[in-house]
């Protein structure tokens, strides 16, 4: 593998900036971005055996099993050309059993994780970030009431069309998501600390500073 390859997990609560930083990592390292939501949608759309099985479970309102998720990741690593230069896992693992299954599968492939980077942000700031988010539905352009307001209130700078706030971008929904994040996912941080591959990054800083910190954490400056 090239020196610039990367095999890592990106951990962080909703609103921490994973969606901003993951594309930077993909661009720099030419690695595959394995976001669990995207993988599930793609396997379901392609009608793969795993996708068919996952769709059945999701249609019944169930959670897709750890085995299916790890199999999907294994499938992507084998068949996604971008993963030749490594991978950035985003949104998985979320629990210790998932982390253990993932480690086992990666060890069998001879491609163990190199780093687990946690984007750390206080809950209060996340609430301010997310509840202030405004979106222009047609283009996906996003603004923020405090940090990046549109020139005219609630109006897209480019088209002049109205901006909307997503229904799940409210404080109540966010607190639920944060609570489940703290309960389920924070133990993973300890798991990776014990493995010696964890790094924490202060993600309350501007995105460019966070990016520098991630590169530092990866030793890839």
Phi, psi and omega in degrees: 000146180294158180299330185272015178280162183212137173230106190214162172246135175254118184245142176172152180290167177303133178089002183282344177109017179300320181294336178277319188275328182303315179299325177299317180295317180300315183295317184290318188256354181061029184265168178278134177265107184259090177265128188302318180300313181297317181298315179300311182300319183292318181292322178294315181297322181283346181068031177292161178306318179295320180297318180297315181296316181296319182297319179303313182294315183293323179298332178271006178080014181270172177261135180294135187292158178302322182300315181296316182298315181294323177296322179295318179297317179300317179299315179297317182298325182281326192247349181267112184305328182299335184282359175298327179265020179104191186206153174240111179272131186226115180094003178206138000280155178249347182223163180300312179303322178295318180297321180293315180297319179298312180303317182298313181296317182292323178296319179297328179277348184077023180233063183294158177298144175260320184218151168234114183253125180255125174273115188256125177216139176296145180305318184300319181292322178299318180298315180297319181297310190280321183287348177263004187283133178235142185232142170266107192303321186293321186257342185083001178299136180239149180231177175217135184306321183262312194268338182206063187289150173292160182298319176245134186308131176058025183228135179294132182299326188274311187258343185077006179280159183292148174265155179234160173253128182296145187297331181270002176271050176240161190299321184294311180298320182294318181299322177298314181295322180292319180299314181292327176298311182298318183290315189272315196266330183299326176302334179297327179302315179297321180302313182283333175297316180297326179284348179079016182246004184278143168222139176257140180233133178285103186267012176275354180280171177299151185308321182295322178291319178300319180300314177302316181296321179296316179299319177301313182299327181275353184067032187241023182298000000 
